[in-house]
Amino acid sequence: MDQPSDQGHRGNRSPTPACLLETSVTFINMSFALLAAMIVMRILEFAAVAASVKLPGEFPRVLMHAFLGDGAFYLRMLPVLLVPFCLLSLRTASPTIRVRGFLLLATPVMLLQFALVKYFITALTPLGADLYGYSFRDILTTIRTGGGVDLISIALLIVPLASLWFLAARFNRGPIAGPRVALALLAAGVAACGLDAMPDGAAYRRELAWNMAVNKLAFFTVKSRDYFLRGAGASGAEGTITAGKDGFKYLDPEYPFLRADETSDALGTYFRIDPAHPPNFVFLSVEGLGRAFSGPRASLGSFTPFLDELGAKSLTWENFLAAQGRTFAALPSMFGSLPFGEKGFNDLGERMPPHHSLLSVLKVNGYRSAFIGGFDLDFDNQRAFLKRQGLDLMVGMNDMDSKFARSPGRASSGASWGYADREVLMKALDVDARDKRQPFVTVIQTMSMHTPYAVPGQSEYFRRVDERIAKLRLSSSEKEERNNSKHIFSTILYTDDALREYFGAFEKRPAYANTIFIITGDHRLPEIPMSTRIDRYHVPLIIFSPLLKRAVSFKSISSHLDLAPSLTAFLRNNYGLRVPTAVPWVGSGLDTSIAFRNVHRYPMKQTIGDLRHYISGLYFLDEDVLYDVKDRMNIEPVEDEAKRKELLAEFDEYKARNALFARDLKLVPDRFMNEYR
């Protein structure tokens, strides 16, 4: 097609059918530059991932689905971009101005794609609607402390953009598609707008493979659409609440989670009990600690030698689950067994309704209480939750003494989340040394096992990683895979060492003999590729104490949501502590069966805006795909339509209760808030 010259064609043109057709053909030809730029960025994305982790064995399928998905997303973009292009182009026939108009539309698409791919390369999970659950301040903190600028990042930005700009001008001068092809592509684009075209999750054994296959901008737009269409909460639509489906005896339909506390004491038989001296508690919530790299039978080999030694003297749960895939819900889940609401319980801030938690129960019973974290306590609104529990002391990033050193942070900027784990643990020792009142509860939350994975003395821990890899007797490919994540494994070893030092110092104190230590991960860090869709929730639970009669390892499944119910029952049954008569707990208590089983059912919220996972018995639901759960939390897709519908009905009931709570914010009526037994 001959292109008009710049001269004499700068006035407005009438939008005749011929003119619209000519403009559409021009647009389609330049749009091939956008497709080419997307392909270039996809190739660079794969190269960047391959530079940091071992590509999954399903990579041929990943390639096929990736390029098919990119093509489908390109088609969906055509009608979306054509309308503004026509509005710009109908005012001129100048080829130069048309190219500039096209680039004005296509460049932001590629910049957004770059940002999403960059996030994925760092986190190995695509960004979805969880973005909307964070405050602007939290987003800035995450960006500032996240992955830095490197050659791969520069190439990922510059090369696709250069391809876009060069090819747009080239295809405009020498078109490769005529009117028939252009119209056919536009028709295909209109038809494709009704399809999400996401790869089938059940077709992949490893979550990383699916994450690589999906188009990151398509994923983000689909999740954003769902988020806003469902009322910004992804908490599920209100539906029918069927009493008795989960086995709990609910007390008031206006308070959807309120029930009688009937949790049995599963822990008392394992401890030496002195009713006159209730035990102290130290909770260690370790950022990113997953069972894949900690404890016996760890799938990646264990990189926590101290925790392994401690676990051998403790009560341990091999198949334990976090209730969330990020930190946003960790405190409410562990200490309150609370529902998620729309964007996590913490997001309610000052609107948090009256509720009970293990921390508030201990406070009522005279416990001294403290929370120690080396980060900004306002991140994820954690300060708001802690304040509601009535803690005596909260220590965050801005409350650390000058003798403690900040984490080295990101190499390119020095930005960090706050204080490294050793400093935080030493600060906790200082706090307990200054106030020796007993009984006490101390909660310590670490942060070193998080991007950018920079810790003091890291070169020494790199050497330790090499030693650990040698001890694990891995294959050459497994060694290569571990070395690709060497900076992450070095921080795991650092945190493990910090915990060893903390326990060594605490052991010399009089309070040690009457203290129960509870160690778990808030979630499994995602930057080491996950083997399955449940792997991100698979974390250790270690309960250690000098009061223990014996060490036992349990294979039964339990979760964070079971901690508060079980510990409250333990204190009520063995020490006569006053506990609430009615509670809004989602969990039902720890299972101490040494056989592999699951007597529980509960939801798991992957991100702030993504409530898609549910476990019931030995079945796991990922949206509407059913999996069979095996020992060590391995899962396999299973075809059982009756069971799938059963789990969907259970999950829908939770969502209905959760939606009612999110709407009315009712958990515990005033008449039960002060009723203890």
Coordinates of N, CA and C in Angstrom, one line a residue, residues 357-504:
S357 N -7.8 -13.0 71.0 CA -6.6 -13.7 70.5 C -5.8 -14.3 71.6
L358 N -4.9 -15.1 71.3 CA -4.1 -15.7 72.3 C -3.3 -14.6 73.1
L359 N -2.9 -13.6 72.4 CA -2.2 -12.5 73.1 C -3.1 -11.8 74.1
S360 N -4.3 -11.5 73.7 CA -5.2 -10.8 74.6 C -5.6 -11.7 75.7
V361 N -5.8 -13.0 75.5 CA -6.1 -13.9 76.6 C -4.9 -14.0 77.6
L362 N -3.7 -14.0 77.1 CA -2.6 -14.0 78.0 C -2.5 -12.7 78.8
K363 N -2.8 -11.6 78.1 CA -2.8 -10.3 78.8 C -3.8 -10.3 80.0
V364 N -5.0 -10.8 79.7 CA -6.0 -10.9 80.8 C -5.6 -11.7 81.9
N365 N -4.7 -12.7 81.7 CA -4.2 -13.6 82.7 C -2.9 -13.1 83.3
G366 N -2.5 -11.9 83.1 CA -1.4 -11.3 83.8 C -0.1 -11.5 83.2
Y367 N 0.0 -11.9 81.9 CA 1.3 -12.1 81.2 C 1.8 -10.7 80.8
R368 N 3.1 -10.6 81.0 CA 3.9 -9.5 80.4 C 4.0 -9.8 78.9
S369 N 3.9 -8.8 78.0 CA 3.9 -9.1 76.6 C 4.7 -8.1 75.8
A370 N 5.4 -8.6 74.8 CA 6.2 -7.8 74.0 C 6.3 -8.3 72.5
F371 N 6.4 -7.5 71.6 CA 6.6 -7.8 70.2 C 7.9 -7.1 69.7
I372 N 8.8 -7.9 69.1 CA 10.1 -7.4 68.6 C 10.2 -7.7 67.2
G373 N 10.4 -6.7 66.3 CA 10.6 -6.8 64.9 C 11.5 -5.7 64.4
G374 N 12.5 -6.0 63.6 CA 13.4 -5.0 63.1 C 13.0 -4.3 61.9
F375 N 11.7 -4.3 61.6 CA 11.2 -3.6 60.4 C 10.2 -2.6 60.8
D376 N 9.6 -1.9 59.8 CA 8.6 -0.9 60.0 C 7.3 -1.6 60.4
L377 N 6.8 -1.5 61.6 CA 5.7 -2.2 62.1 C 4.4 -1.8 61.4
D378 N 4.4 -0.6 60.7 CA 3.2 -0.2 60.0 C 3.1 -0.9 58.7
F379 N 4.1 -1.6 58.2 CA 4.0 -2.4 57.0 C 3.0 -3.5 57.2
D380 N 2.1 -3.7 56.3 CA 1.1 -4.7 56.4 C 0.1 -4.4 57.6
N381 N 0.2 -3.2 58.1 CA -0.7 -2.8 59.2 C -0.6 -3.6 60.4
Q382 N 0.7 -4.1 60.6 CA 0.8 -5.0 61.8 C 0.8 -4.3 63.1
R383 N 1.2 -3.0 63.1 CA 1.1 -2.3 64.4 C -0.3 -2.1 64.9
A384 N -1.3 -1.9 63.9 CA -2.7 -1.8 64.3 C -3.2 -3.1 65.0
F385 N -2.8 -4.2 64.4 CA -3.3 -5.5 65.1 C -2.6 -5.6 66.4
L386 N -1.4 -5.4 66.6 CA -0.7 -5.5 67.8 C -1.2 -4.6 68.9
K387 N -1.5 -3.4 68.5 CA -2.1 -2.4 69.5 C -3.4 -3.0 70.0
R388 N -4.2 -3.6 69.2 CA -5.5 -4.1 69.6 C -5.4 -5.3 70.6
Q389 N -4.2 -5.9 70.7 CA -4.0 -7.0 71.6 C -3.5 -6.5 73.0
G390 N -3.2 -5.2 73.1 CA -2.9 -4.6 74.4 C -1.5 -5.0 74.8
L391 N -0.5 -5.1 73.9 CA 0.8 -5.5 74.3 C 1.5 -4.4 75.1
D392 N 2.3 -4.8 76.1 CA 3.1 -3.9 76.9 C 4.2 -3.1 76.2
L393 N 4.8 -3.8 75.2 CA 5.9 -3.2 74.4 C 5.9 -3.7 73.0
M394 N 6.1 -2.7 72.1 CA 6.3 -3.0 70.7 C 7.6 -2.4 70.2
V395 N 8.5 -3.2 69.6 CA 9.7 -2.7 69.2 C 9.8 -2.9 67.7
G396 N 10.0 -1.8 66.9 CA 10.1 -1.9 65.5 C 11.4 -1.3 65.0
M397 N 11.5 -1.0 63.7 CA 12.7 -0.5 63.1 C 13.2 0.8 63.8
N398 N 12.3 1.6 64.2 CA 12.6 2.9 64.7 C 12.8 2.9 66.2
D399 N 12.8 1.7 66.8 CA 12.9 1.6 68.3 C 14.2 0.9 68.7
M400 N 15.0 0.6 67.7 CA 16.2 -0.2 68.0 C 17.3 0.7 68.5
D401 N 18.1 0.3 69.5 CA 19.2 1.0 70.1 C 20.3 1.3 69.1
S402 N 21.1 2.3 69.3 CA 22.2 2.6 68.4 C 23.3 1.5 68.3
K403 N 23.3 0.6 69.3 CA 24.4 -0.4 69.3 C 24.0 -1.5 68.3
F404 N 22.8 -1.5 67.8 CA 22.4 -2.5 66.8 C 22.6 -1.9 65.4
A405 N 23.1 -2.8 64.5 CA 23.4 -2.3 63.1 C 22.3 -2.7 62.2
R406 N 22.0 -1.8 61.2 CA 21.0 -2.1 60.2 C 21.5 -3.2 59.3
S407 N 20.6 -3.9 58.6 CA 20.9 -4.8 57.6 C 21.6 -4.1 56.4
P408 N 22.6 -4.8 55.8 CA 23.3 -4.2 54.7 C 22.4 -3.8 53.5
G409 N 21.3 -4.5 53.3 CA 20.3 -4.1 52.3 C 20.8 -4.4 50.9
R410 N 20.1 -3.8 49.9 CA 20.4 -4.0 48.5 C 21.7 -3.4 48.1
A411 N 22.5 -4.1 47.3 CA 23.8 -3.7 47.0 C 23.8 -2.3 46.2
S412 N 22.9 -2.1 45.3 CA 22.9 -0.9 44.5 C 22.5 0.3 45.2
S413 N 21.7 0.2 46.3 CA 21.2 1.4 46.9 C 21.4 1.4 48.4
G414 N 21.7 0.3 49.0 CA 21.8 0.2 50.5 C 20.5 0.1 51.2
A415 N 19.4 0.2 50.4 CA 18.1 0.2 51.1 C 17.8 -1.2 51.7
S416 N 17.2 -1.3 52.8 CA 16.9 -2.5 53.5 C 15.6 -2.4 54.2
W417 N 15.1 -3.6 54.6 CA 13.8 -3.6 55.4 C 14.0 -3.2 56.8
G418 N 15.2 -3.1 57.3 CA 15.5 -2.7 58.7 C 16.7 -3.4 59.3
Y419 N 16.5 -4.2 60.3 CA 17.6 -4.8 61.0 C 17.7 -6.3 60.8
A420 N 18.9 -6.8 60.6 CA 19.1 -8.2 60.4 C 18.7 -9.1 61.6
D421 N 18.5 -10.3 61.4 CA 17.9 -11.2 62.4 C 18.7 -11.3 63.7
R422 N 20.0 -11.3 63.5 CA 20.8 -11.4 64.8 C 20.6 -10.2 65.6
E423 N 20.5 -9.1 65.1 CA 20.3 -7.8 65.8 C 18.9 -7.9 66.5
V424 N 17.9 -8.3 65.8 CA 16.6 -8.4 66.3 C 16.5 -9.4 67.5
L425 N 17.2 -10.5 67.3 CA 17.1 -11.5 68.4 C 17.9 -11.1 69.6
M426 N 19.0 -10.3 69.4 CA 19.8 -9.8 70.6 C 18.9 -8.7 71.3
K427 N 18.2 -7.9 70.5 CA 17.3 -6.9 71.1 C 16.3 -7.6 72.0
A428 N 15.7 -8.7 71.5 CA 14.7 -9.4 72.3 C 15.3 -9.9 73.6
L429 N 16.6 -10.4 73.6 CA 17.2 -10.8 74.8 C 17.4 -9.6 75.8
D430 N 17.7 -8.4 75.2 CA 17.8 -7.2 76.0 C 16.5 -6.8 76.7
V431 N 15.4 -6.9 75.9 CA 14.1 -6.6 76.5 C 13.8 -7.5 77.6
D432 N 14.0 -8.8 77.5 CA 13.6 -9.7 78.6 C 14.6 -9.6 79.8
A433 N 15.8 -9.1 79.5 CA 16.8 -8.9 80.6 C 16.4 -7.7 81.4
R434 N 15.8 -6.7 80.8 CA 15.4 -5.5 81.5 C 14.2 -5.6 82.3
D435 N 13.3 -6.5 81.9 CA 12.0 -6.8 82.6 C 11.9 -8.2 82.9
K436 N 12.2 -8.7 84.1 CA 12.3 -10.1 84.4 C 10.9 -10.6 85.0
R437 N 9.9 -9.9 84.8 CA 8.6 -10.4 85.3 C 8.2 -11.6 84.6
Q438 N 7.6 -12.6 85.3 CA 7.0 -13.8 84.7 C 5.6 -14.0 85.2
P439 N 4.8 -14.6 84.5 CA 5.0 -15.2 83.1 C 5.0 -14.1 82.1
F440 N 5.6 -14.4 80.9 CA 5.7 -13.4 79.8 C 5.5 -14.1 78.5
V441 N 5.1 -13.4 77.5 CA 5.0 -13.8 76.1 C 5.7 -12.8 75.3
T442 N 6.7 -13.3 74.5 CA 7.5 -12.5 73.6 C 7.3 -13.0 72.2
V443 N 7.0 -12.2 71.3 CA 6.8 -12.5 69.9 C 8.0 -11.8 69.1
I444 N 8.7 -12.6 68.4 CA 9.8 -12.1 67.6 C 9.6 -12.4 66.1
Q445 N 9.6 -11.4 65.3 CA 9.4 -11.6 63.9 C 10.7 -11.2 63.1
T446 N 11.2 -12.1 62.3 CA 12.5 -11.8 61.6 C 12.2 -11.3 60.2
M447 N 13.3 -10.9 59.5 CA 13.0 -10.3 58.2 C 14.2 -10.6 57.2
S448 N 15.3 -11.2 57.6 CA 16.5 -11.3 56.8 C 16.2 -12.3 55.6
M449 N 15.4 -13.3 55.7 CA 15.1 -14.2 54.7 C 14.0 -13.6 53.7
H450 N 14.4 -12.5 53.1 CA 13.5 -11.7 52.3 C 14.3 -11.0 51.3
T451 N 13.8 -10.7 50.1 CA 14.5 -9.8 49.2 C 15.0 -8.6 49.9
P452 N 16.2 -8.1 49.7 CA 17.2 -8.5 48.7 C 18.1 -9.6 49.1
Y453 N 17.8 -10.3 50.2 CA 18.7 -11.4 50.7 C 20.1 -11.0 50.9
A454 N 20.3 -10.0 51.7 CA 21.6 -9.4 52.0 C 21.7 -9.4 53.6
V455 N 22.8 -10.0 54.1 CA 23.0 -10.1 55.5 C 24.5 -9.8 55.8
P456 N 24.7 -9.5 57.1 CA 26.1 -9.2 57.5 C 27.0 -10.4 57.3
G457 N 28.2 -10.2 56.9 CA 29.2 -11.3 56.7 C 28.7 -12.3 55.7
Q458 N 28.1 -11.9 54.6 CA 27.5 -12.8 53.6 C 28.6 -13.7 52.9
S459 N 29.8 -13.1 52.7 CA 30.8 -13.9 52.0 C 31.1 -15.2 52.8
E460 N 31.1 -15.1 54.1 CA 31.4 -16.3 54.9 C 30.2 -17.3 54.8
Y461 N 29.0 -16.8 54.6 CA 27.9 -17.7 54.5 C 27.8 -18.3 53.1
F462 N 28.4 -17.6 52.1 CA 28.5 -18.2 50.8 C 29.4 -19.5 50.9
R463 N 30.5 -19.3 51.6 CA 31.4 -20.5 51.8 C 30.6 -21.6 52.6
R464 N 29.8 -21.2 53.5 CA 29.0 -22.2 54.3 C 28.0 -22.9 53.4
V465 N 27.5 -22.2 52.4 CA 26.5 -22.8 51.5 C 27.2 -23.9 50.7
D466 N 28.5 -23.6 50.3 CA 29.2 -24.7 49.5 C 29.5 -25.9 50.4
E467 N 29.8 -25.7 51.7 CA 30.0 -26.8 52.6 C 28.7 -27.6 52.8
R468 N 27.6 -26.9 52.9 CA 26.3 -27.6 53.1 C 25.9 -28.4 51.9
I469 N 26.1 -27.8 50.7 CA 25.8 -28.5 49.5 C 26.6 -29.8 49.4
A470 N 27.9 -29.7 49.8 CA 28.8 -30.9 49.7 C 28.2 -32.0 50.7
K471 N 27.8 -31.6 51.8 CA 27.3 -32.6 52.8 C 26.0 -33.2 52.4
L472 N 25.2 -32.5 51.6 CA 23.9 -33.1 51.2 C 24.0 -34.1 50.1
R473 N 25.1 -34.3 49.5 CA 25.3 -35.3 48.4 C 24.3 -35.2 47.3
L474 N 24.3 -34.0 46.7 CA 23.3 -33.7 45.7 C 23.9 -34.1 44.3
S475 N 23.0 -34.3 43.4 CA 23.5 -34.5 42.0 C 24.0 -33.2 41.4
S476 N 24.7 -33.4 40.3 CA 25.3 -32.2 39.7 C 24.3 -31.1 39.3
S477 N 23.1 -31.6 38.8 CA 22.1 -30.6 38.4 C 21.4 -30.0 39.7
E478 N 21.3 -30.8 40.7 CA 20.8 -30.2 42.0 C 21.8 -29.2 42.6
K479 N 23.1 -29.5 42.5 CA 24.1 -28.5 43.0 C 24.0 -27.2 42.2
E480 N 23.8 -27.3 40.9 CA 23.7 -26.2 40.1 C 22.5 -25.3 40.4
E481 N 21.4 -26.0 40.7 CA 20.2 -25.3 41.1 C 20.3 -24.6 42.4
R482 N 21.0 -25.2 43.4 CA 21.2 -24.6 44.7 C 22.2 -23.4 44.5
N483 N 23.2 -23.6 43.7 CA 24.1 -22.5 43.5 C 23.5 -21.3 42.8
N484 N 22.5 -21.5 42.0 CA 21.8 -20.4 41.4 C 21.0 -19.5 42.4
S485 N 20.7 -20.1 43.5 CA 20.0 -19.4 44.6 C 21.0 -19.2 45.8
K486 N 22.2 -19.2 45.6 CA 23.2 -19.2 46.7 C 23.0 -18.0 47.7
H487 N 22.7 -16.8 47.1 CA 22.5 -15.7 48.0 C 21.3 -15.9 49.0
I488 N 20.3 -16.7 48.5 CA 19.1 -17.0 49.4 C 19.5 -18.0 50.4
F489 N 20.2 -19.1 50.0 CA 20.6 -20.1 51.0 C 21.5 -19.5 52.0
S490 N 22.3 -18.5 51.6 CA 23.3 -17.9 52.6 C 22.5 -17.2 53.7
T491 N 21.4 -16.6 53.4 CA 20.6 -15.9 54.4 C 19.9 -16.9 55.3
I492 N 19.5 -18.0 54.7 CA 18.9 -19.1 55.6 C 19.9 -19.6 56.6
L493 N 21.1 -19.8 56.2 CA 22.2 -20.3 57.1 C 22.5 -19.2 58.1
Y494 N 22.5 -17.9 57.7 CA 22.7 -16.8 58.6 C 21.6 -16.8 59.7
T495 N 20.3 -16.8 59.3 CA 19.2 -16.8 60.3 C 19.3 -18.0 61.2
D496 N 19.7 -19.2 60.7 CA 19.8 -20.4 61.5 C 20.9 -20.2 62.6
D497 N 22.0 -19.5 62.2 CA 23.1 -19.2 63.1 C 22.6 -18.2 64.2
A498 N 21.8 -17.2 63.8 CA 21.3 -16.2 64.7 C 20.4 -16.9 65.7
L499 N 19.6 -17.8 65.3 CA 18.7 -18.6 66.2 C 19.6 -19.4 67.2
R500 N 20.6 -20.0 66.7 CA 21.5 -20.8 67.6 C 22.1 -19.9 68.7
E501 N 22.5 -18.7 68.3 CA 23.1 -17.8 69.3 C 22.1 -17.4 70.3
Y502 N 20.9 -17.1 69.8 CA 19.8 -16.7 70.7 C 19.4 -17.7 71.7
F503 N 19.3 -19.0 71.3 CA 18.9 -20.0 72.2 C 20.1 -20.3 73.2
G504 N 21.3 -20.2 72.7 CA 22.5 -20.4 73.6 C 22.5 -19.4 74.7

